[in-house]
Short mmCIF file of C-alpha atoms in Angstrom, two decimals:
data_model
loop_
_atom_site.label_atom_id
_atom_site.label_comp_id
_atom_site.label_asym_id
_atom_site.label_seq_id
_atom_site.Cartn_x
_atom_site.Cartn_y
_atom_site.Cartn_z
CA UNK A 1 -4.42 -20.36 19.55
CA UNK A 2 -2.67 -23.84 19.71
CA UNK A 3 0.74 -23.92 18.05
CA UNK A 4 -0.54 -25.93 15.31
CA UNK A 5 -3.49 -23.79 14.55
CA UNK A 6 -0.42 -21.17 13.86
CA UNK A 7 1.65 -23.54 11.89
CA UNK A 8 -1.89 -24.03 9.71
CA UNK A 9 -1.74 -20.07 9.31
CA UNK A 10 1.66 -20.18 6.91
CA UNK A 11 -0.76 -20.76 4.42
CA UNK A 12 -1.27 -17.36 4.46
CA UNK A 13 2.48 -16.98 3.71
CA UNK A 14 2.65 -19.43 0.95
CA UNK A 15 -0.10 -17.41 -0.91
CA UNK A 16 2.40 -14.29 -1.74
CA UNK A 17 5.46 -16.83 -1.94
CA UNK A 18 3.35 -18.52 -4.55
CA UNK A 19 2.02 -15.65 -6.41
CA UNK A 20 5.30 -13.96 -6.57
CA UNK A 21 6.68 -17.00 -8.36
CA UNK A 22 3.82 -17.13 -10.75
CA UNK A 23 4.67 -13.65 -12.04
CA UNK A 24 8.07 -13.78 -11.71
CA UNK A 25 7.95 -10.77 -8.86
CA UNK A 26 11.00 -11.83 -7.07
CA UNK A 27 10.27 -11.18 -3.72
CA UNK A 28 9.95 -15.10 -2.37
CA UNK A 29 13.36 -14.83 -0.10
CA UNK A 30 12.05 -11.07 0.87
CA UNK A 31 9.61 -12.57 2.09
CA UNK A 32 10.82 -15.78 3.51
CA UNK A 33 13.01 -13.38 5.37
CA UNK A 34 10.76 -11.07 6.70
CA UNK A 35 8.67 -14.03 8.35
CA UNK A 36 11.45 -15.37 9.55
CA UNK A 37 12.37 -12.56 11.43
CA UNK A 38 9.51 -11.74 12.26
CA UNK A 39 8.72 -15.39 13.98
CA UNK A 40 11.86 -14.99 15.78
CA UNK A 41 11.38 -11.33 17.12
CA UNK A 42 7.96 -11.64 18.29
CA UNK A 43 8.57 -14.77 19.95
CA UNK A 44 11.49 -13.06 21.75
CA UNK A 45 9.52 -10.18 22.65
CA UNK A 46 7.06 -12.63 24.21
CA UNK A 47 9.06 -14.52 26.49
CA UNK A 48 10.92 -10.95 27.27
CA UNK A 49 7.62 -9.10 28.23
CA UNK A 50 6.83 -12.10 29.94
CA UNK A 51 9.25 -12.33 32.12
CA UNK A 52 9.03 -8.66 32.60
CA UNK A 53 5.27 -8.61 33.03
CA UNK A 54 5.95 -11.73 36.10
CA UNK A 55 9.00 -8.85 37.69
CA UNK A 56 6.69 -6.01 38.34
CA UNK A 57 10.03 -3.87 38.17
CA UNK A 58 10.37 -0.19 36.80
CA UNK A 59 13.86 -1.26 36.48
CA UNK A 60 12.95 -3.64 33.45
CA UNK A 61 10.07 -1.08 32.30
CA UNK A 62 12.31 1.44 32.03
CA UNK A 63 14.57 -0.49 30.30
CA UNK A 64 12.52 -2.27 27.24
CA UNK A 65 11.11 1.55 26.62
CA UNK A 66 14.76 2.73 26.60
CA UNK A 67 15.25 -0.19 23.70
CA UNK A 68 12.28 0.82 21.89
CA UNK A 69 13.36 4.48 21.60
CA UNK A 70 16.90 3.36 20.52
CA UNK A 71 15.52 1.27 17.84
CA UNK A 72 13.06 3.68 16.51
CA UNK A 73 15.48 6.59 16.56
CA UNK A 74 18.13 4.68 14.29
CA UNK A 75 15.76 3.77 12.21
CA UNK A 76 14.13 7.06 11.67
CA UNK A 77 17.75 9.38 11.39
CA UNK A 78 18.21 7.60 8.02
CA UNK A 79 15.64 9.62 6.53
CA UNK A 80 17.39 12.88 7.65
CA UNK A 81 21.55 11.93 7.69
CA UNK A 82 21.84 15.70 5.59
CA UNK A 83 20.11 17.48 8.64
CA UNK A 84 23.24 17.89 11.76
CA UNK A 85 22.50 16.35 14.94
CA UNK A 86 19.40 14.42 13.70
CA UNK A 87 20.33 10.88 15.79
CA UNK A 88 19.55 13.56 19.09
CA UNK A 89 16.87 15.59 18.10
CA UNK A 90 14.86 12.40 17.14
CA UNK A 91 15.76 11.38 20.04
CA UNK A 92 14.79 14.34 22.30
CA UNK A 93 11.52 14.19 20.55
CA UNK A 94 10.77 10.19 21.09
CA UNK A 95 11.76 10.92 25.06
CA UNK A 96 9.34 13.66 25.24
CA UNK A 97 6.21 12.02 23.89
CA UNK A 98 6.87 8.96 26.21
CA UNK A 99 7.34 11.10 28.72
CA UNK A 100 4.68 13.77 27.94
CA UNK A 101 2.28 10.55 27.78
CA UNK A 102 2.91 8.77 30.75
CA UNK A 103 2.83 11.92 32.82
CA UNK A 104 -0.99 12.44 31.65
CA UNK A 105 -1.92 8.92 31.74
CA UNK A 106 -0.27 7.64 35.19
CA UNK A 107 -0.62 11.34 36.61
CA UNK A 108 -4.66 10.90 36.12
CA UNK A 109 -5.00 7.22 36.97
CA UNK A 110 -6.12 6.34 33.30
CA UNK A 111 -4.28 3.49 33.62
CA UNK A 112 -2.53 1.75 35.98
CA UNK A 113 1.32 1.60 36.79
CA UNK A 114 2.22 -1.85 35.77
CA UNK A 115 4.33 -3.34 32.78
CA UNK A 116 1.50 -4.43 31.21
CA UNK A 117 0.11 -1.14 30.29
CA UNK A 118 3.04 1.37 30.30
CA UNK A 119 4.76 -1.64 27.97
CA UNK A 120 2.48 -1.39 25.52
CA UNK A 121 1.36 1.56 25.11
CA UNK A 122 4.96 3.25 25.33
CA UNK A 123 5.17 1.07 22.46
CA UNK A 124 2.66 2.48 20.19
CA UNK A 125 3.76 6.38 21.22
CA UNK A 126 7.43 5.68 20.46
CA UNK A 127 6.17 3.19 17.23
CA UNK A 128 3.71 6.06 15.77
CA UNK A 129 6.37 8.57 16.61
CA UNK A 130 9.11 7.39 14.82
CA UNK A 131 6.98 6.48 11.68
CA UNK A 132 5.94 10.46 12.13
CA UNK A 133 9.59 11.60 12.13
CA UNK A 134 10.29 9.26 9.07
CA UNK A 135 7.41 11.09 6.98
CA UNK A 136 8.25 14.43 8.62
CA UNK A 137 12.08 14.25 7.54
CA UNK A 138 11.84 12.71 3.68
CA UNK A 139 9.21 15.42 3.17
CA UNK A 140 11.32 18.21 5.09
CA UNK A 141 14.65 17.12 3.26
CA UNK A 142 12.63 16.82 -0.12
CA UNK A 143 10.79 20.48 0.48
CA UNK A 144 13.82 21.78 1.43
CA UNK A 145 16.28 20.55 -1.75
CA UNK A 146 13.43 21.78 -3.88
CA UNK A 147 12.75 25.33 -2.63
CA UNK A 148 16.59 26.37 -2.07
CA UNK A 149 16.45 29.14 -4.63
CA UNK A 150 13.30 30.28 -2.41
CA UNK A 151 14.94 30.16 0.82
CA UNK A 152 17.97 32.23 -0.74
CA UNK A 153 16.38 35.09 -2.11
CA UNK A 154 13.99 35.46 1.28
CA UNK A 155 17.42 35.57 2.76
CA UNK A 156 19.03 37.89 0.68
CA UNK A 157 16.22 40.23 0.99
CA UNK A 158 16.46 40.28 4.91
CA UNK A 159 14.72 37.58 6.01
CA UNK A 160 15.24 35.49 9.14
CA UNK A 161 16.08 32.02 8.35
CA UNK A 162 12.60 31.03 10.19
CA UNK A 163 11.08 33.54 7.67
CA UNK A 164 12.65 31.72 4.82
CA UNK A 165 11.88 28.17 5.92
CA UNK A 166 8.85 28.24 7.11
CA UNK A 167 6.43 27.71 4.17
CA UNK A 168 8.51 23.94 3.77
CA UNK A 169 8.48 23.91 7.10
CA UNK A 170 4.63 24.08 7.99
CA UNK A 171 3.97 22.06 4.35
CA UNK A 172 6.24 19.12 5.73
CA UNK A 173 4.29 19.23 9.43
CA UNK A 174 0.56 18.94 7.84
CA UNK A 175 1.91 15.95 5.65
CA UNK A 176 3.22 14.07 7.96
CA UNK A 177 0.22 14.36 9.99
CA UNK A 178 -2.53 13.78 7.41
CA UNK A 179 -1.91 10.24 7.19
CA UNK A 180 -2.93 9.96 11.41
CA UNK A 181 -5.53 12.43 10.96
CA UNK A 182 -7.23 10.84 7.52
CA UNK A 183 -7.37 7.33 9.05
CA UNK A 184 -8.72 8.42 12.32
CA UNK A 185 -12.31 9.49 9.92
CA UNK A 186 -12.75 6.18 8.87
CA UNK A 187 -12.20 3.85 12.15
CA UNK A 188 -14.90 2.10 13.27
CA UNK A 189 -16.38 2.20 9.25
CA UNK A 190 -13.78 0.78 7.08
CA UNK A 191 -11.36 -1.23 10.14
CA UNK A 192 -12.04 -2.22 13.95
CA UNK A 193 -8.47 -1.06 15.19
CA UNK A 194 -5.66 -3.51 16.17
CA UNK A 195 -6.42 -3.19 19.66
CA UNK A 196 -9.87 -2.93 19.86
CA UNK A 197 -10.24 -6.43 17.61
CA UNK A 198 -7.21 -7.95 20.12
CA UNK A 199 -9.27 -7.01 23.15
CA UNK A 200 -12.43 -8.47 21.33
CA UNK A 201 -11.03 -11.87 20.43
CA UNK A 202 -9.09 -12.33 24.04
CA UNK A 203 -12.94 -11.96 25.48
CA UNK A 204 -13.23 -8.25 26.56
CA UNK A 205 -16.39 -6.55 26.24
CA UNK A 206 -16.89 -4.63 22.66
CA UNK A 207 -17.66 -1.60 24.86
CA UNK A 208 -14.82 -2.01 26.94
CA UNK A 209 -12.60 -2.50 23.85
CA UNK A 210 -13.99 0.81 22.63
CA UNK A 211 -12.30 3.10 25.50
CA UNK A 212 -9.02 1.62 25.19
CA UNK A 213 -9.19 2.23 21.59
CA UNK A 214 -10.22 5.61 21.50
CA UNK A 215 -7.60 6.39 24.39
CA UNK A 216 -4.95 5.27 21.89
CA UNK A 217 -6.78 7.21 18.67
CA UNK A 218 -6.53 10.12 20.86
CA UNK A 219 -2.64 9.53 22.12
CA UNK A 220 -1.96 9.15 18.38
CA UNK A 221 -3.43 12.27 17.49
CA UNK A 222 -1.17 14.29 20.13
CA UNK A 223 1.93 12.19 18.62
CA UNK A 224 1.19 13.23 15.89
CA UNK A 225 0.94 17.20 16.30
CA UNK A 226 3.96 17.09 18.85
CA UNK A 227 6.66 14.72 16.79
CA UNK A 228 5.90 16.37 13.67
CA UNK A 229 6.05 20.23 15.05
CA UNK A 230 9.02 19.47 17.94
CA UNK A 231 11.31 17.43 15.32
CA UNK A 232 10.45 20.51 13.02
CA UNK A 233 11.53 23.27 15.01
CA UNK A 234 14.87 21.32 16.49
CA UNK A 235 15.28 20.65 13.06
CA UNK A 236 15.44 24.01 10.40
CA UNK A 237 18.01 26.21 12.64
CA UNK A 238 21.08 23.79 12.11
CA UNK A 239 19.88 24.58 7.91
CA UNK A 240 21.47 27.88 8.57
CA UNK A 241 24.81 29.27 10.01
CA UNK A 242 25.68 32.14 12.47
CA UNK A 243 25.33 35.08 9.94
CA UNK A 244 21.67 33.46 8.51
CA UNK A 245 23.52 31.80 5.32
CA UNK A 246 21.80 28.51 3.80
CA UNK A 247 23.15 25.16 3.94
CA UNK A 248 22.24 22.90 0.89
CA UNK A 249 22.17 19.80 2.48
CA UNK A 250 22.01 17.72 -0.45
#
């Protein structure tokens, strides 16, 4: 795509621009912003990857992934700021699915040990995770806040705090992995997948495009069962106190 074929595509932003004035929506500068940004951070990325891409060094690999889960962990501890120690158990969890990942892909040979796969793909695992731990933790915090009379009474009757969290606990897990789960029925039927249509339109073969894909559907899935389940468990003890009493943490 030439750069003015791009410049052509802001159509496509004035349409919302346009449409929000019409109504009187007010989002034109959100959304001035948020293509601006995004403009400036993709093309960053670019020229970054690039030049890491043209290294070949684990040094540079190792660090961009680093970035990514720094990123996607402050992002995702704002959902839980009532839950102590969040910023490290989000973190824990985002270090274990990269690593967890990469061991299984580079330990098999699925793909090979260069910047321009482990880049990538880290980048979906730690993306998907952290949206995961975002839906995990405003369901956990809201399950939580609303069952505390629950949780109390378990208690008081001699229940273990795991006992008296755990019906929030499991509720929050299977809602935060629906979402993965529910659009992973329809691929193929409804959508062609981001990076099945990217390997399409670069040239790959259809078929081709169709292993990578489903190697990612199924790396989703396990990000999915792992974030949600790991972040929950590191997550309910610090609800509770040495002698089992409740924390409201709102």
């Amino acid at each position: 795509m030439s750069t003015f074929a791009l410049a052509i595509a802001l159509i496509f932003v004035l349409i919302p621009i346009f449409l929000s004035k019409t109504f009187k929506l007010g989002l034109e500068k959100d959304t001035t912003i948020a293509v601006v940004r995004s403009i400036i951070q993709l093309f960053a990325v670019g020229y970054i990857l690039k030049f890491v891409f043209d290294a070949e060094s684990l040094i540079y690999i190792f660090l961009m992934v680093a970035v990514m889960i720094i990123a996607a962990t402050l992002n995702a501890r704002k959902k839980g700021k009532a839950i102590e120690g969040i910023t490290w158990k989000i973190a824990l969890t985002l270090i274990f699915m990269e690593v967890l990942t990469q061991a299984i892909l580079l330990g098999f040979q699925i793909i090979p040990a260069t910047a321009q796969y482990i880049i990538p793909i880290s980048g979906m695992v730690v993306g998907n995770s952290m949206v995961l731990s975002i839906l995990f933790l405003n369901r956990f915090t809201a399950e939580v806040d609303t069952h505390q009379d629950q949780t109390e009474l378990i208690l008081s009757l001699g229940g273990t705090p795991k006992q008296a969290i755990h019906t929030q606990l499991i509720t929050s897990i299977k809602a935060s992995m629906i979402p993965t789960i529910e659009s992973q029925k329809t691929i193929g039927l409804v959508q062609l997948p981001g990076m099945m249509s990217g390997q399409i339109i670069a040239g790959a073969s259809p078929v081709q495009a169709v292993q990578f894909q489903l190697l990612v559907l199924f790396l989703l899935l396990t990000t999915a069962a792992v974030t949600s389940i790991m972040l929950g468990f590191l997550s309910y003890p610090t609800l509770f106190n040495q002698r089992m009493q409740f924390f409201k943490i709102r």
